[in-house]
């Protein structure tokens, strides 16, 4: 009884402590943001590492998700004779939900894990301490450019995912299932608003990019500096950031789309 | 890796983002057509708007000429007030134009259909369409059919 209460308390305190450390880490990283903006070449390098190198998997997934949405949507809609609405179904699903969320999950798996492993290895080989020895602030030199790059890269990836997904949906709907192309686009344009849907989806992606990158670099910085510790931290990054993306998505959908 | 190659690839990445946003704005969403600017607003009172929604199309002769920008209820006249924005290129609707709410297909979405009248004065911004015909409510129709026997 007392042991159970004690372990419960211990766990709660540990969670709170991690949250506190993550917040302090974020505050320090944000303070280093000015230096990162002044040396923008560092940010560009990180956009390449986390954005450009995630591009191929995002584009291929987007294409297939769009195609599968069109196929499945068609099966249901054709029963009601409403296959003209296929464009609306594909576009709204991608723009509002699947674009930001799936791009966020892929980004967490592809770029987030790499960030954690990189920073974890820097820590375990004492490169971070080495930087501090040379009076180089690792927050300005290492963390801030990575956070800014993730913040910029994920919305771009999500927009590309959505666009490619809609094109994939068009490919299946119009070329394979012979839905009329004019109706496909016009019904879509009638139902999707640029500000209410496209920009809301993009806002989701901005938040996901920020949170996923934050978790990834914090886990790397916070890891136990051993091979096993780095491995655990990488796993934790993928698990935590995927959960964060899905949880935040629900909250933001509830706020944005249920008025 | 060479800094120049990295920067070039990031440049293409950003370019691709702009292409994607262009597709999303112009092809997927309705930014290109009827985007706030351009056009004039008229209003019409209906007894019953049925399932009409904001952003529903406004058509004349089956061609889309505008969209519904707002639906509210007036407690003085006890009628539904529908505001319609008509694209500026269609500025020659006579003042006795009538507005009706139609359904496209049996289960399709509802839209406002305009039938032009014969007067020489044209509708301008802020005008009201007097001749309106309410939406056909299917439940009412079935009810009438059942009780008439």
Short mmCIF file of C-alpha atoms in Angstrom, two decimals:
data_model
loop_
_atom_site.label_atom_id
_atom_site.label_comp_id
_atom_site.label_asym_id
_atom_site.label_seq_id
_atom_site.Cartn_x
_atom_site.Cartn_y
_atom_site.Cartn_z
CA UNK A 1 0.00 0.00 0.00
CA UNK A 2 2.60 2.53 1.09
CA UNK A 3 5.02 1.17 -1.47
CA UNK A 4 2.46 1.65 -4.23
CA UNK A 5 1.81 5.23 -3.10
CA UNK A 6 5.53 5.85 -2.90
CA UNK A 7 6.23 4.59 -6.41
CA UNK A 8 3.29 6.61 -7.68
CA UNK A 9 4.69 9.74 -6.10
CA UNK A 10 8.15 8.96 -7.37
CA UNK A 11 6.84 8.57 -10.90
CA UNK A 12 4.85 11.82 -10.70
CA UNK A 13 7.87 13.74 -9.44
CA UNK A 14 10.04 12.24 -12.20
CA UNK A 15 7.53 13.30 -14.88
CA UNK A 16 7.29 16.80 -13.43
CA UNK A 17 11.06 17.05 -13.25
CA UNK A 18 11.43 16.01 -16.91
CA UNK A 19 8.78 18.53 -17.94
CA UNK A 20 10.61 21.22 -15.99
CA UNK A 21 13.95 20.38 -17.56
CA UNK A 22 12.36 20.30 -21.02
CA UNK A 23 10.84 23.75 -20.43
CA UNK A 24 14.13 25.24 -19.21
CA UNK A 25 15.86 23.63 -22.19
CA UNK A 26 13.27 25.16 -24.54
CA UNK A 27 13.65 28.59 -22.96
CA UNK A 28 17.45 28.44 -23.35
CA UNK A 29 17.12 27.28 -26.95
CA UNK A 30 14.71 30.12 -27.74
CA UNK A 31 17.20 32.57 -26.23
CA UNK A 32 19.78 31.21 -28.66
CA UNK A 33 17.44 31.73 -31.59
CA UNK A 34 18.77 35.20 -32.37
CA UNK A 35 22.24 33.83 -32.96
CA UNK A 36 20.81 31.08 -35.18
CA UNK A 37 18.98 33.62 -37.34
CA UNK A 38 22.16 35.67 -37.71
CA UNK A 39 24.06 32.59 -38.90
CA UNK A 40 21.37 31.34 -41.20
CA UNK A 41 23.67 28.96 -43.08
CA UNK A 42 23.50 26.65 -40.05
CA UNK A 43 19.71 26.61 -40.31
CA UNK A 44 19.85 25.89 -44.05
CA UNK A 45 22.10 22.93 -43.38
CA UNK A 46 19.57 21.59 -40.88
CA UNK A 47 16.64 22.19 -43.25
CA UNK A 48 18.56 20.00 -45.66
CA UNK A 49 19.15 17.30 -43.02
CA UNK A 50 15.61 17.17 -41.64
CA UNK A 51 13.53 18.53 -44.53
CA UNK A 52 15.05 17.69 -47.89
CA UNK A 53 16.10 14.20 -46.84
CA UNK A 54 12.57 13.44 -45.57
CA UNK A 55 11.08 14.66 -48.85
CA UNK A 56 11.17 11.36 -50.76
CA UNK A 57 9.33 9.34 -48.12
CA UNK A 58 6.79 12.15 -47.62
CA UNK A 59 6.05 12.47 -51.34
CA UNK A 60 5.71 8.72 -51.90
CA UNK A 61 3.50 8.29 -48.83
CA UNK A 62 1.37 11.26 -49.87
CA UNK A 63 0.80 9.82 -53.30
CA UNK A 64 -0.25 6.43 -51.95
CA UNK A 65 -2.41 7.84 -49.15
CA UNK A 66 -4.25 10.00 -51.68
CA UNK A 67 -4.75 7.08 -54.05
CA UNK A 68 -6.02 4.76 -51.33
CA UNK A 69 -8.38 7.45 -49.99
CA UNK A 70 -9.90 7.81 -53.45
CA UNK A 71 -10.31 4.05 -53.85
CA UNK A 72 -11.93 3.55 -50.44
CA UNK A 73 -14.04 6.68 -50.64
CA UNK A 74 -15.34 5.64 -54.03
CA UNK A 75 -16.51 2.25 -52.71
CA UNK A 76 -18.65 3.94 -50.07
CA UNK A 77 -19.85 6.94 -52.07
CA UNK A 78 -20.88 4.95 -55.14
CA UNK A 79 -23.55 3.20 -53.03
CA UNK A 80 -25.28 6.57 -52.62
CA UNK A 81 -24.64 7.65 -56.19
CA UNK A 82 -22.48 10.46 -54.79
CA UNK A 83 -19.17 9.69 -56.43
CA UNK A 84 -18.91 13.33 -57.57
CA UNK A 85 -18.16 14.15 -53.94
CA UNK A 86 -15.02 12.02 -54.07
CA UNK A 87 -12.86 15.10 -54.62
CA UNK A 88 -14.31 16.75 -51.52
CA UNK A 89 -13.70 13.66 -49.38
CA UNK A 90 -10.09 13.23 -50.55
CA UNK A 91 -9.19 16.91 -50.31
CA UNK A 92 -10.80 17.65 -46.94
CA UNK A 93 -9.33 14.54 -45.33
CA UNK A 94 -5.85 15.36 -46.61
CA UNK A 95 -5.92 19.11 -46.02
CA UNK A 96 -7.38 19.01 -42.53
CA UNK A 97 -6.05 15.78 -41.03
CA UNK A 98 -3.83 13.40 -42.91
CA UNK A 99 -1.49 15.99 -44.43
CA UNK A 100 -0.23 17.47 -41.17
CA UNK A 101 -0.60 14.29 -39.07
CA UNK A 102 1.01 11.71 -41.37
CA UNK A 103 3.73 14.16 -42.40
CA UNK A 104 4.31 14.79 -38.68
CA UNK A 105 4.54 11.07 -37.89
CA UNK A 106 6.91 10.45 -40.80
CA UNK A 107 8.96 13.48 -39.76
CA UNK A 108 9.18 12.13 -36.20
CA UNK A 109 10.34 8.75 -37.46
CA UNK A 110 12.71 9.95 -40.13
CA UNK A 111 14.12 13.28 -38.89
CA UNK A 112 13.31 13.27 -35.15
CA UNK A 113 15.07 9.99 -34.44
CA UNK A 114 18.10 11.13 -36.44
CA UNK A 115 18.26 14.39 -34.46
CA UNK A 116 18.14 12.53 -31.13
CA UNK A 117 20.80 10.04 -32.17
CA UNK A 118 23.06 12.82 -33.47
CA UNK A 119 22.81 14.97 -30.35
CA UNK A 120 22.97 11.93 -28.05
CA UNK A 121 26.19 10.85 -29.71
CA UNK A 122 27.55 14.40 -29.43
CA UNK A 123 26.81 14.24 -25.72
CA UNK A 124 28.30 10.78 -25.14
CA UNK A 125 31.50 11.67 -27.02
CA UNK A 126 31.61 14.91 -24.99
CA UNK A 127 31.47 17.14 -28.02
CA UNK A 128 28.87 19.34 -26.29
CA UNK A 129 31.20 19.83 -23.30
CA UNK A 130 34.00 20.45 -25.78
CA UNK A 131 32.02 23.26 -27.38
CA UNK A 132 31.39 24.83 -23.98
CA UNK A 133 35.11 24.55 -23.21
CA UNK A 134 35.77 26.63 -26.32
CA UNK A 135 33.17 29.18 -25.14
CA UNK A 136 30.78 28.18 -27.93
CA UNK A 137 27.23 28.03 -26.63
CA UNK A 138 25.74 24.70 -27.80
CA UNK A 139 22.27 26.23 -27.51
CA UNK A 140 23.17 28.82 -30.12
CA UNK A 141 25.35 26.61 -32.27
CA UNK A 142 23.58 23.21 -32.13
CA UNK A 143 20.05 23.34 -30.72
CA UNK A 144 18.53 26.61 -31.92
CA UNK A 145 19.28 26.04 -35.65
CA UNK A 146 17.80 22.54 -35.42
CA UNK A 147 14.64 23.73 -33.69
CA UNK A 148 14.15 26.52 -36.22
CA UNK A 149 14.79 24.13 -39.12
CA UNK A 150 12.22 21.60 -37.89
CA UNK A 151 9.74 24.42 -37.30
CA UNK A 152 10.20 25.53 -40.92
CA UNK A 153 10.54 22.13 -42.60
CA UNK A 154 7.45 20.28 -41.36
CA UNK A 155 4.82 22.76 -42.63
CA UNK A 156 6.51 22.67 -46.04
CA UNK A 157 6.54 18.87 -46.03
CA UNK A 158 2.89 18.77 -44.95
CA UNK A 159 1.85 21.12 -47.78
CA UNK A 160 3.71 18.96 -50.31
CA UNK A 161 2.18 15.80 -48.83
CA UNK A 162 -1.30 17.26 -49.19
CA UNK A 163 -0.75 18.52 -52.73
CA UNK A 164 0.73 15.21 -53.91
CA UNK A 165 -2.06 13.33 -52.11
CA UNK A 166 -4.76 15.29 -53.93
CA UNK A 167 -2.98 14.63 -57.24
CA UNK A 168 -2.83 10.92 -56.34
CA UNK A 169 -6.54 11.00 -55.54
CA UNK A 170 -7.17 12.66 -58.89
CA UNK A 171 -5.11 9.96 -60.62
CA UNK A 172 -7.25 7.17 -59.16
CA UNK A 173 -10.61 8.94 -59.28
CA UNK A 174 -10.42 10.39 -62.78
CA UNK A 175 -8.10 8.06 -64.66
CA UNK A 176 -8.97 4.77 -62.98
CA UNK A 177 -12.55 5.12 -61.71
CA UNK A 178 -13.58 7.61 -64.43
CA UNK A 179 -15.16 10.21 -62.17
CA UNK A 180 -15.69 13.38 -64.20
CA UNK A 181 -12.63 15.62 -63.82
CA UNK A 182 -14.56 18.89 -63.92
CA UNK A 183 -16.96 17.81 -61.18
CA UNK A 184 -14.06 16.39 -59.14
CA UNK A 185 -12.29 19.77 -59.03
CA UNK A 186 -15.33 22.05 -58.85
CA UNK A 187 -16.96 20.22 -55.93
CA UNK A 188 -13.59 20.23 -54.18
CA UNK A 189 -13.17 23.97 -54.69
CA UNK A 190 -16.71 24.53 -53.45
CA UNK A 191 -16.06 22.72 -50.19
CA UNK A 192 -12.44 23.54 -49.30
CA UNK A 193 -11.73 27.04 -48.02
CA UNK A 194 -8.21 28.44 -48.27
CA UNK A 195 -8.23 30.22 -44.92
CA UNK A 196 -10.53 27.89 -42.98
CA UNK A 197 -9.08 24.59 -44.19
CA UNK A 198 -5.71 24.96 -45.93
CA UNK A 199 -4.21 27.48 -43.51
CA UNK A 200 -5.65 25.67 -40.47
CA UNK A 201 -3.98 22.48 -41.65
CA UNK A 202 -0.74 24.37 -42.13
CA UNK A 203 -1.02 25.82 -38.63
CA UNK A 204 -1.31 22.28 -37.28
CA UNK A 205 1.87 21.34 -39.14
CA UNK A 206 3.70 24.36 -37.67
CA UNK A 207 2.77 23.26 -34.15
CA UNK A 208 3.72 19.62 -34.88
CA UNK A 209 7.07 20.68 -36.35
CA UNK A 210 7.85 22.70 -33.25
CA UNK A 211 6.80 20.02 -30.77
CA UNK A 212 8.44 17.07 -32.58
CA UNK A 213 11.76 18.90 -32.96
CA UNK A 214 11.62 20.10 -29.37
CA UNK A 215 11.10 16.53 -28.11
CA UNK A 216 13.82 15.18 -30.41
CA UNK A 217 16.58 17.58 -29.41
CA UNK A 218 15.60 17.52 -25.75
CA UNK A 219 15.74 13.71 -25.63
CA UNK A 220 19.16 13.80 -27.27
CA UNK A 221 20.45 16.40 -24.83
CA UNK A 222 18.87 14.64 -21.85
CA UNK A 223 19.96 11.07 -22.71
CA UNK A 224 22.21 8.87 -20.60
CA UNK A 225 25.56 9.19 -22.43
CA UNK A 226 26.04 5.49 -23.17
CA UNK A 227 25.26 3.49 -26.34
CA UNK A 228 22.23 2.03 -24.59
CA UNK A 229 21.13 5.45 -23.35
CA UNK A 230 21.25 6.91 -26.88
CA UNK A 231 19.26 3.94 -28.19
CA UNK A 232 16.60 4.40 -25.49
CA UNK A 233 16.44 8.13 -26.11
CA UNK A 234 15.87 7.56 -29.84
CA UNK A 235 13.01 5.17 -29.10
CA UNK A 236 11.52 7.61 -26.61
CA UNK A 237 11.64 10.39 -29.21
CA UNK A 238 9.63 8.42 -31.74
CA UNK A 239 7.08 7.24 -29.15
CA UNK A 240 6.64 10.59 -27.41
CA UNK A 241 6.51 12.72 -30.52
CA UNK A 242 4.04 10.37 -32.26
CA UNK A 243 1.77 10.52 -29.20
CA UNK A 244 2.19 14.29 -29.00
CA UNK A 245 1.24 14.67 -32.68
CA UNK A 246 -1.89 12.53 -32.34
CA UNK A 247 -2.97 14.09 -29.03
CA UNK A 248 -2.40 17.68 -30.15
CA UNK A 249 -4.17 16.91 -33.42
CA UNK A 250 -7.31 15.96 -31.54
CA UNK A 251 -7.18 19.09 -29.39
CA UNK A 252 -6.54 21.39 -32.35
CA UNK A 253 -9.24 19.75 -34.47
CA UNK A 254 -11.69 20.22 -31.61
CA UNK A 255 -10.78 23.91 -31.38
CA UNK A 256 -10.53 24.68 -35.10
CA UNK A 257 -13.24 22.69 -36.84
CA UNK A 258 -16.14 22.30 -34.41
CA UNK A 259 -17.52 25.82 -34.36
CA UNK B 1 28.62 17.61 -48.35
CA UNK B 2 29.39 20.63 -50.45
CA UNK B 3 27.70 23.74 -49.01
CA UNK B 4 26.65 24.88 -52.47
CA UNK B 5 24.83 21.62 -53.26
CA UNK B 6 23.07 21.74 -49.88
CA UNK B 7 21.91 25.29 -50.45
CA UNK B 8 20.71 24.49 -53.97
CA UNK B 9 18.72 21.50 -52.75
CA UNK B 10 17.14 23.57 -49.97
CA UNK B 11 16.28 26.16 -52.60
CA UNK B 12 14.48 23.54 -54.66
CA UNK B 13 12.78 22.32 -51.47
CA UNK B 14 11.39 25.79 -50.79
CA UNK B 15 10.39 26.13 -54.45
CA UNK B 16 8.51 22.85 -54.23
CA UNK B 17 6.73 24.18 -51.15
CA UNK B 18 5.55 27.21 -53.11
CA UNK B 19 4.35 24.96 -55.94
CA UNK B 20 2.41 22.87 -53.40
CA UNK B 21 0.88 25.98 -51.82
CA UNK B 22 -0.05 27.24 -55.28
CA UNK B 23 -1.83 23.96 -56.04
CA UNK B 24 -3.60 24.04 -52.67
CA UNK B 25 -4.69 27.66 -53.15
CA UNK B 26 -5.71 27.61 -56.80
CA UNK B 27 -6.75 24.03 -57.55
CA UNK B 28 -7.89 22.54 -54.24
CA UNK B 29 -9.47 25.48 -52.43
CA UNK B 30 -11.63 28.33 -53.62
CA UNK B 31 -9.10 31.14 -53.33
CA UNK B 32 -9.05 31.79 -57.06
CA UNK B 33 -12.79 32.07 -57.58
CA UNK B 34 -14.91 34.39 -55.46
CA UNK B 35 -12.27 35.41 -52.95
CA UNK B 36 -13.71 38.28 -50.98
CA UNK B 37 -12.64 41.09 -53.31
CA UNK B 38 -14.55 41.90 -56.47
CA UNK B 39 -18.26 41.48 -56.77
CA UNK B 40 -21.31 42.94 -55.12
CA UNK B 41 -23.56 41.76 -52.32
CA UNK B 42 -27.32 41.47 -52.48
CA UNK B 43 -29.75 40.03 -49.94
CA UNK B 44 -32.92 38.01 -50.17
CA UNK B 45 -35.55 36.93 -47.64
CA UNK B 46 -36.75 33.34 -47.80
CA UNK B 47 -39.57 31.62 -45.89
CA UNK B 48 -37.41 28.53 -45.54
CA UNK B 49 -33.83 27.98 -46.64
CA UNK B 50 -33.90 24.21 -46.09
CA UNK B 51 -30.34 22.88 -45.92
CA UNK B 52 -28.64 25.85 -47.59
CA UNK B 53 -25.18 26.54 -46.19
CA UNK B 54 -22.65 29.34 -46.33
CA UNK B 55 -20.39 29.15 -49.41
CA UNK B 56 -23.13 27.34 -51.34
CA UNK B 57 -23.02 28.23 -55.03
CA UNK B 58 -25.26 30.81 -56.66
CA UNK B 59 -26.12 29.91 -60.22
CA UNK B 60 -27.93 31.53 -63.11
CA UNK B 61 -28.91 29.25 -65.94
CA UNK B 62 -26.84 26.52 -64.31
CA UNK B 63 -23.65 28.61 -64.44
CA UNK B 64 -21.99 29.57 -61.19
CA UNK B 65 -22.07 33.36 -60.77
CA UNK B 66 -21.47 33.80 -57.05
CA UNK B 67 -21.81 32.30 -53.61
CA UNK B 68 -23.81 32.54 -50.41
CA UNK B 69 -21.87 34.61 -47.89
CA UNK B 70 -24.22 34.56 -44.93
CA UNK B 71 -27.47 33.14 -43.57
CA UNK B 72 -29.30 34.63 -40.61
CA UNK B 73 -32.81 34.95 -39.24
CA UNK B 74 -34.75 38.19 -39.00
CA UNK B 75 -37.11 38.23 -36.02
CA UNK B 76 -39.01 41.28 -37.34
CA UNK B 77 -40.16 39.66 -40.55
CA UNK B 78 -39.78 36.06 -39.30
CA UNK B 79 -37.90 35.15 -42.43
CA UNK B 80 -34.46 33.85 -43.18
CA UNK B 81 -32.05 36.43 -44.58
CA UNK B 82 -29.58 35.11 -47.15
CA UNK B 83 -26.75 37.35 -48.34
CA UNK B 84 -25.29 36.55 -51.73
CA UNK B 85 -22.10 37.76 -53.31
CA UNK B 86 -22.21 37.88 -57.10
CA UNK B 87 -19.01 38.01 -59.10
CA UNK B 88 -18.36 41.48 -60.56
CA UNK B 89 -18.36 40.32 -64.17
CA UNK B 90 -22.06 39.42 -63.84
CA UNK B 91 -23.30 42.94 -63.03
CA UNK B 92 -26.32 43.08 -65.31
CA UNK B 93 -29.04 41.25 -63.36
CA UNK B 94 -32.34 43.20 -63.57
CA UNK B 95 -33.85 44.37 -60.27
CA UNK B 96 -36.83 42.03 -60.68
CA UNK B 97 -34.59 38.96 -60.78
CA UNK B 98 -36.03 36.14 -58.69
CA UNK B 99 -34.07 33.82 -56.40
CA UNK B 100 -35.03 30.22 -55.65
CA UNK B 101 -33.37 27.51 -53.61
CA UNK B 102 -32.82 24.33 -55.59
CA UNK B 103 -31.22 20.98 -54.89
CA UNK B 104 -28.73 19.59 -57.34
CA UNK B 105 -29.74 15.97 -57.72
CA UNK B 106 -31.89 14.08 -55.24
CA UNK B 107 -29.36 14.08 -52.42
CA UNK B 108 -27.04 16.80 -53.67
CA UNK B 109 -26.19 20.10 -52.04
CA UNK B 110 -28.57 23.04 -52.20
CA UNK B 111 -27.84 26.16 -54.17
CA UNK B 112 -29.47 29.47 -55.00
CA UNK B 113 -30.74 29.78 -58.57
CA UNK B 114 -31.29 33.23 -60.08
CA UNK B 115 -33.79 33.79 -62.90
CA UNK B 116 -33.37 37.20 -64.52
CA UNK B 117 -36.39 39.46 -64.91
CA UNK B 118 -37.12 42.00 -67.62
CA UNK B 119 -36.52 45.47 -66.12
CA UNK B 120 -33.86 47.85 -67.34
CA UNK B 121 -32.45 48.69 -63.89
CA UNK B 122 -29.70 46.44 -62.66
CA UNK B 123 -29.01 45.04 -59.20
CA UNK B 124 -26.29 46.92 -57.33
CA UNK B 125 -24.41 46.42 -54.07
CA UNK B 126 -26.77 46.29 -51.07
CA UNK B 127 -29.95 45.71 -53.07
CA UNK B 128 -32.61 43.23 -52.01
CA UNK B 129 -34.18 40.57 -54.20
CA UNK B 130 -37.94 40.65 -53.57
CA UNK B 131 -39.08 37.64 -55.54
CA UNK B 132 -37.97 34.52 -53.74
CA UNK B 133 -39.02 30.92 -53.65
CA UNK B 134 -38.21 28.74 -50.65
CA UNK B 135 -36.43 25.46 -50.60
CA UNK B 136 -38.39 22.34 -51.31
CA UNK B 137 -38.48 20.47 -48.00
CA UNK B 138 -38.77 16.78 -48.71
CA UNK B 139 -40.35 15.92 -45.33
CA UNK B 140 -43.11 18.48 -45.90
CA UNK B 141 -43.78 17.13 -49.35
CA UNK B 142 -44.05 13.56 -48.09
CA UNK B 143 -46.29 14.78 -45.25
CA UNK B 144 -48.63 16.48 -47.74
CA UNK B 145 -48.68 13.37 -49.85
CA UNK B 146 -49.57 11.13 -46.89
CA UNK B 147 -52.34 13.38 -45.51
CA UNK B 148 -53.96 14.03 -48.89
CA UNK B 149 -55.12 10.45 -49.23
#
